[in-house]
Coordinates of C-alpha atoms in Angstrom, one line a residue:
M875 CA -9.0 8.6 -10.1
Y876 CA -8.0 8.5 -6.5
K877 CA -9.6 11.6 -5.6
Q878 CA -12.8 10.3 -6.9
L879 CA -12.6 7.3 -5.2
I880 CA -12.1 8.8 -2.2
V881 CA -15.4 10.8 -2.1
L882 CA -17.2 7.7 -3.5
A883 CA -16.1 6.0 -0.1
I884 CA -16.9 9.1 2.3
L885 CA -20.2 9.0 0.3
T886 CA -20.8 5.5 0.9
I887 CA -19.7 5.7 4.8
T888 CA -22.1 8.4 5.4
G889 CA -25.0 6.7 3.7
C890 CA -25.3 10.3 1.2
N891 CA -26.9 9.5 -2.1
T892 CA -24.8 9.6 -5.5
S893 CA -25.4 10.4 -8.9
E894 CA -26.8 7.4 -10.8
T895 CA -23.6 6.5 -12.3
T896 CA -22.0 5.7 -8.5
N897 CA -25.2 4.6 -6.4
D898 CA -24.1 0.7 -7.1
I899 CA -20.4 1.5 -5.9
N900 CA -20.2 -0.4 -2.3
I901 CA -16.8 0.1 -1.0
E902 CA -16.2 -3.4 1.7
T903 CA -14.3 -1.2 4.7
S904 CA -15.2 -3.7 6.9
K905 CA -13.5 -6.8 4.6
H906 CA -10.4 -6.9 6.8
E907 CA -11.8 -6.5 10.2
T908 CA -10.2 -8.7 12.7
T909 CA -11.8 -11.2 15.8
L910 CA -10.6 -10.7 19.0
K911 CA -8.2 -13.5 19.4
E912 CA -6.8 -12.2 16.1
Y913 CA -6.6 -8.3 17.6
W914 CA -4.1 -9.8 20.3
D915 CA -2.7 -12.8 18.4
Y916 CA 1.4 -11.1 18.1
Q917 CA 3.7 -13.2 16.9
D918 CA 6.1 -11.7 19.1
N919 CA 6.2 -12.9 22.7
E920 CA 8.6 -10.1 23.9
M921 CA 5.7 -7.9 22.7
I922 CA 3.2 -10.0 24.5
Y923 CA 5.0 -10.1 27.6
N924 CA 5.5 -6.1 27.5
G925 CA 1.7 -5.0 26.2
G926 CA 3.0 -4.2 22.7
I927 CA 6.3 -2.8 23.6
K928 CA 9.3 -3.6 21.4
M929 CA 12.9 -2.4 22.1
I930 CA 14.7 -2.5 18.7
P931 CA 18.1 -2.6 18.1
I932 CA 19.3 -0.3 15.5
T933 CA 22.6 0.0 13.6
T934 CA 24.2 3.6 13.4
P935 CA 27.7 4.8 12.4
K936 CA 28.4 5.3 16.3
G937 CA 27.7 1.5 17.1
E938 CA 24.1 -0.2 18.1
F939 CA 21.0 1.4 20.2
K940 CA 17.9 0.5 20.8
V941 CA 14.4 2.4 19.9
W942 CA 11.5 2.2 21.7
T943 CA 8.0 1.1 19.8
K944 CA 4.5 0.1 21.3
T945 CA 1.8 -2.0 19.2
I946 CA -1.6 -1.4 19.9
G947 CA -4.1 -3.9 17.7
N948 CA -3.1 -6.6 15.1
N949 CA -4.5 -5.6 11.7
P950 CA -2.8 -7.8 9.0
T951 CA -3.8 -4.8 6.3
K952 CA -3.4 -1.6 8.3
K953 CA -0.9 -1.1 10.1
V954 CA 0.1 2.7 10.7
L955 CA 3.6 4.2 12.0
L956 CA 3.7 7.3 13.7
L957 CA 6.7 9.3 13.4
H958 CA 6.3 12.3 16.2
G959 CA 7.5 16.1 15.5
G960 CA 10.4 17.9 17.2
P961 CA 13.1 16.1 16.1
G962 CA 13.6 15.2 20.0
M963 CA 10.3 15.0 20.7
T964 CA 7.8 11.9 21.7
H965 CA 5.2 9.4 21.0
E966 CA 3.2 10.7 23.6
I967 CA 1.6 14.0 21.8
Y968 CA 0.1 10.9 19.6
E969 CA -1.6 9.6 23.0
C970 CA -5.1 10.8 22.0
F971 CA -4.9 8.4 19.0
N972 CA -6.0 5.4 21.4
S973 CA -9.4 7.2 21.9
W974 CA -10.1 7.3 17.8
I975 CA -8.0 4.6 16.3
P976 CA -8.0 1.2 17.6
K977 CA -11.3 0.6 17.9
E978 CA -11.7 1.0 14.1
G979 CA -9.4 -1.9 13.6
I980 CA -6.7 -0.1 12.6
E981 CA -3.2 -1.0 13.8
I982 CA -1.4 1.6 15.1
I983 CA 2.8 1.9 16.4
Y984 CA 4.3 4.2 18.6
Y985 CA 7.6 5.0 18.3
D986 CA 10.3 7.3 19.8
Q987 CA 13.1 8.0 17.5
L988 CA 16.7 7.8 19.1
G989 CA 17.4 10.1 21.7
S990 CA 13.9 10.4 22.3
Y991 CA 12.8 10.0 25.8
Y992 CA 11.5 6.5 25.8
S993 CA 15.0 5.0 23.2
D994 CA 18.6 5.1 23.5
Q995 CA 20.2 8.6 24.4
P996 CA 23.1 9.4 22.8
S997 CA 24.8 12.3 23.1
D998 CA 26.6 12.7 19.7
T999 CA 25.3 15.2 17.2
S1000 CA 26.7 13.2 13.6
L1001 CA 24.1 11.0 14.1
W1002 CA 21.3 13.9 14.2
N1003 CA 21.1 14.4 10.5
V1004 CA 18.0 13.3 8.1
K1005 CA 19.8 10.4 5.8
R1006 CA 20.6 8.1 9.6
F1007 CA 17.0 9.0 10.3
V1008 CA 15.5 7.6 7.2
D1009 CA 17.9 4.8 7.8
E1010 CA 16.4 4.1 11.1
V1011 CA 12.8 4.0 10.0
E1012 CA 14.0 1.5 7.3
Q1013 CA 15.3 -0.8 10.2
V1014 CA 11.9 -0.2 12.7
R1015 CA 9.8 -1.5 9.5
V1016 CA 12.1 -4.6 9.2
A1017 CA 12.0 -5.2 12.4
L1018 CA 8.0 -4.5 12.7
D1019 CA 7.7 -7.1 9.4
L1020 CA 5.5 -3.7 8.1
N1021 CA 5.7 -4.0 4.4
K1022 CA 3.6 -2.8 0.8
D1023 CA 0.9 -4.6 2.0
N1024 CA -0.1 -3.4 5.6
F1025 CA 2.7 -0.2 6.0
Y1026 CA 1.0 3.5 6.1
L1027 CA 3.7 5.9 7.5
F1028 CA 2.1 8.8 9.2
G1029 CA 4.3 12.0 9.9
Q1030 CA 3.6 15.1 11.7
S1031 CA 5.8 18.3 11.5
W1032 CA 9.4 17.1 11.8
G1033 CA 8.0 13.6 11.3
G1034 CA 6.5 14.9 8.0
I1035 CA 10.3 15.7 6.9
L1036 CA 11.4 12.2 8.0
A1037 CA 7.8 10.5 6.1
M1038 CA 8.4 12.2 3.1
E1039 CA 12.4 11.8 3.0
Y1040 CA 11.9 8.0 4.0
T1041 CA 8.8 7.9 1.2
L1042 CA 11.2 9.3 -1.8
K1043 CA 13.8 6.9 -0.8
H1044 CA 12.0 3.4 -0.2
Q1045 CA 8.4 3.8 -1.3
I1046 CA 8.3 0.7 -2.4
N1047 CA 7.6 -0.3 1.2
L1048 CA 4.6 1.5 1.4
K1049 CA 0.9 1.1 1.2
G1050 CA 0.0 4.7 2.0
L1051 CA 1.6 8.0 3.2
I1052 CA 0.0 10.7 5.9
I1053 CA 1.9 13.8 5.9
S1054 CA 0.6 15.9 8.8
N1055 CA 1.4 19.4 9.7
M1056 CA 4.2 19.6 7.7
M1057 CA 5.4 22.2 4.7
A1058 CA 7.6 20.6 2.0
S1059 CA 10.1 23.7 2.3
I1060 CA 11.8 25.2 5.3
P1061 CA 12.5 28.3 4.0
E1062 CA 9.2 28.9 3.0
Y1063 CA 8.0 27.8 6.4
N1064 CA 10.6 30.5 7.6
N1065 CA 8.8 33.1 5.4
Y1066 CA 5.3 32.2 6.6
A1067 CA 6.2 32.6 10.3
H1068 CA 7.8 35.9 10.0
E1069 CA 5.9 37.2 7.2
V1070 CA 2.3 35.8 7.5
L1071 CA 1.9 34.8 11.5
G1072 CA 4.5 37.3 13.1
P1073 CA 2.8 40.2 12.0
Q1074 CA -0.4 38.8 13.9
L1075 CA 0.8 39.1 17.2
P1076 CA 0.7 42.3 19.1
A1077 CA 3.8 44.6 18.1
D1078 CA 5.3 45.2 21.2
V1079 CA 5.0 41.4 21.6
L1080 CA 6.9 40.9 18.1
Q1081 CA 9.3 43.6 18.5
E1082 CA 10.6 42.0 21.9
I1083 CA 10.9 38.5 20.2
M1084 CA 12.8 39.9 16.9
N1085 CA 15.1 41.8 19.3
I1086 CA 15.9 38.8 21.4
E1087 CA 16.5 36.6 18.3
K1088 CA 18.8 39.6 16.8
N1089 CA 20.8 39.0 19.9
Q1090 CA 20.7 35.6 19.8
D1091 CA 19.7 35.7 23.1
F1092 CA 17.6 32.1 23.1
E1093 CA 18.0 31.4 26.6
N1094 CA 16.3 34.1 27.9
P1095 CA 13.1 32.8 29.8
R1096 CA 11.2 35.7 28.3
Y1097 CA 11.6 34.4 24.7
A1098 CA 9.7 31.3 25.7
E1099 CA 7.2 32.9 28.1
L1100 CA 6.1 35.1 24.9
L1101 CA 6.1 32.7 22.1
M1102 CA 4.4 30.6 24.3
N1103 CA 1.5 33.0 26.0
H1104 CA 0.8 34.7 22.2
H1105 CA 2.2 32.1 19.3
Y1106 CA 1.9 28.5 20.7
T1107 CA -1.6 28.9 22.3
Q1108 CA -2.6 30.6 18.5
H1109 CA -0.5 28.0 16.1
V1110 CA 0.9 25.3 17.7
L1111 CA -2.6 23.9 20.3
R1112 CA -5.2 26.1 20.3
K1113 CA -6.2 26.2 23.9
P1114 CA -5.4 28.3 26.8
I1115 CA -2.0 26.8 28.4
N1116 CA -3.4 25.5 31.6
Q1117 CA -5.6 23.0 29.7
W1118 CA -3.2 21.7 27.3
P1119 CA -3.5 18.3 27.6
E1120 CA -1.5 16.1 30.0
A1121 CA 0.4 14.2 27.5
V1122 CA 1.7 17.0 25.4
N1123 CA 2.5 18.5 29.0
R1124 CA 4.5 15.6 29.3
A1125 CA 5.7 15.4 25.9
L1126 CA 7.6 18.9 26.6
K1127 CA 9.1 18.1 29.4
H1128 CA 10.4 15.0 27.8
L1129 CA 11.6 17.1 24.9
N1130 CA 15.8 16.5 24.3
P1131 CA 16.7 19.5 23.6
E1132 CA 20.1 18.4 21.9
I1133 CA 18.6 17.4 19.1
Y1134 CA 15.9 19.6 19.0
V1135 CA 18.2 22.7 19.1
Y1136 CA 20.9 21.2 16.5
M1137 CA 18.0 20.5 14.0
Q1138 CA 15.0 23.0 14.3
G1139 CA 16.2 25.9 16.4
Y1140 CA 15.0 27.4 19.6
S1141 CA 11.4 27.6 18.9
E1142 CA 8.8 26.9 16.7
F1143 CA 8.5 30.5 15.5
G1144 CA 10.3 29.3 12.5
I1145 CA 14.0 27.6 12.4
S1146 CA 16.5 30.0 14.4
G1147 CA 20.1 30.2 14.7
D1148 CA 22.2 28.0 12.6
A1149 CA 19.6 24.6 12.8
T1150 CA 20.7 22.1 10.1
L1151 CA 16.9 21.7 9.1
K1152 CA 17.0 25.5 7.7
N1153 CA 17.7 24.4 4.2
W1154 CA 15.5 21.9 3.8
D1155 CA 13.4 21.8 0.6
R1156 CA 11.6 19.3 -1.2
S1157 CA 9.2 21.2 -2.8
D1158 CA 10.8 19.7 -6.5
D1159 CA 10.8 16.4 -5.4
I1160 CA 7.5 15.4 -3.7
S1161 CA 5.9 14.7 -7.2
D1162 CA 8.0 11.8 -7.3
I1163 CA 6.2 10.2 -4.2
K1164 CA 3.6 8.0 -5.9
V1165 CA 2.3 6.2 -3.4
P1166 CA -1.4 6.9 -2.4
T1167 CA -0.7 9.9 0.0
L1168 CA -3.2 12.0 2.6
V1169 CA -1.6 16.0 3.6
I1170 CA -3.4 17.4 6.4
G1171 CA -3.2 20.6 7.4
S1172 CA -4.7 22.8 9.4
K1173 CA -6.1 26.4 9.3
H1174 CA -4.2 28.1 12.2
D1175 CA -1.0 26.1 11.9
T1176 CA 2.5 27.4 12.0
M1177 CA 2.4 25.8 8.8
D1178 CA 0.8 27.4 5.7
P1179 CA -2.0 25.3 4.7
K1180 CA -2.3 26.7 1.2
H1181 CA 1.1 25.7 0.9
M1182 CA 0.2 22.2 2.3
E1183 CA -2.8 21.9 -0.1
W1184 CA -0.5 22.3 -3.1
M1185 CA 2.0 19.6 -1.8
A1186 CA -1.4 17.5 -2.4
S1187 CA -1.8 18.8 -5.7
E1188 CA 1.5 18.0 -6.7
I1189 CA 1.6 14.8 -5.3
P1190 CA -0.1 12.7 -8.0
F1191 CA -2.2 10.2 -5.8
A1192 CA -3.2 12.6 -3.0
D1193 CA -6.0 14.4 -1.3
F1194 CA -6.0 17.5 1.2
L1195 CA -7.6 17.4 4.2
L1196 CA -8.3 20.8 6.0
C1197 CA -8.7 20.8 9.9
P1198 CA -10.8 24.2 10.2
Q1199 CA -10.2 24.7 14.0
G1200 CA -6.6 23.0 14.1
S1201 CA -3.7 24.2 14.4
H1202 CA 0.1 22.6 14.6
L1203 CA -1.5 19.7 16.8
S1204 CA -4.7 19.4 15.3
Q1205 CA -5.2 16.1 16.7
Y1206 CA -6.0 17.5 19.9
D1207 CA -8.2 21.5 19.0
D1208 CA -9.7 19.6 15.9
Q1209 CA -10.0 16.1 16.2
K1210 CA -13.3 15.2 14.6
T1211 CA -12.3 16.7 11.4
F1212 CA -8.3 14.8 12.1
F1213 CA -9.6 11.4 12.9
E1214 CA -12.3 10.8 10.8
G1215 CA -10.5 11.9 8.0
L1216 CA -7.4 9.6 8.5
I1217 CA -9.6 6.6 9.3
Q1218 CA -11.6 7.5 6.1
F1219 CA -8.3 7.8 3.9
I1220 CA -6.8 4.4 5.7
N1221 CA -10.0 2.3 4.8
T1222 CA -10.4 3.9 1.4
V1223 CA -6.4 2.8 0.4
D1224 CA -7.0 -0.6 2.2
S1225 CA -10.8 -0.9 -0.1
D1226 CA -11.2 -3.8 -2.6
E1227 CA -11.5 -1.4 -5.1
F1228 CA -9.1 1.0 -4.7
Q1229 CA -6.5 -2.1 -4.7
K1230 CA -7.3 -3.1 -8.0
M1231 CA -6.8 0.4 -9.6

């Protein structure tokens, strides 16, 4: 039923003809369009004063800290909280959303998780675990007054793990979920990296990478050089390094290596070393996700697109969007496919026809 409605919405929006049984369906994606006054009518004086920025206090087992958020737009039914990757990356990898989402009347909320550059950065590895991050997202939700009538959660890469975990615990609060460029199993991700993507590298390059990993010589500058020039430009962002967006380069400079290495390892070539996420697997649980879901995968991703398509088939109310030109950051290397699909999903879930189902 949900997949059929998505198709009908797309056909309606693009003006394509459908069969006689669907010609009369008209999804009013513009019902909740906001006026200019409403668009800027924040109820929070701090956000008005700071251009949408709000520092949110977070309670943790190690005390109270603050995390950085920035809201752009103000839509009563379409609010998208963005969970960045890493762990330890920043919201900056999503700055290109500014060119696509606000003009559609959709509210977006940038957010640096605890430990990331614009938020507090305590140095305590006991804080870097999935359960605590889930609790943090819930505290952010409450502080921003997000609820099942307006709350869309977007998570990419590590943010996709966090989004899945949050949904499995708190989906009653969600209107819609977007899992972008993330598989439901780290062991499967590792297999894909080493069994499928690795052999695509030049043989001498792969051998040198494997030797460095075998010797755990991860601090060797040659390791980053090999991966950046041969793996990242093919599977993380498909552009020459000198053409990578300024926002992405800035985010990489702001990466918190303490969190990244502790949870992910030393690179995007699978999970390395004793990183704490190496055994994470929710393959058997994603069918418990009952909220409308869009899974985004890319043909050239570090993640297996076939696995992500399978995820969409397992989640009861889900669709799959493939970015054929994209890689791990498909919001940059396949922008049109990525953003048009994301916008259509949000507008469809927000439509009267869908809400009546």
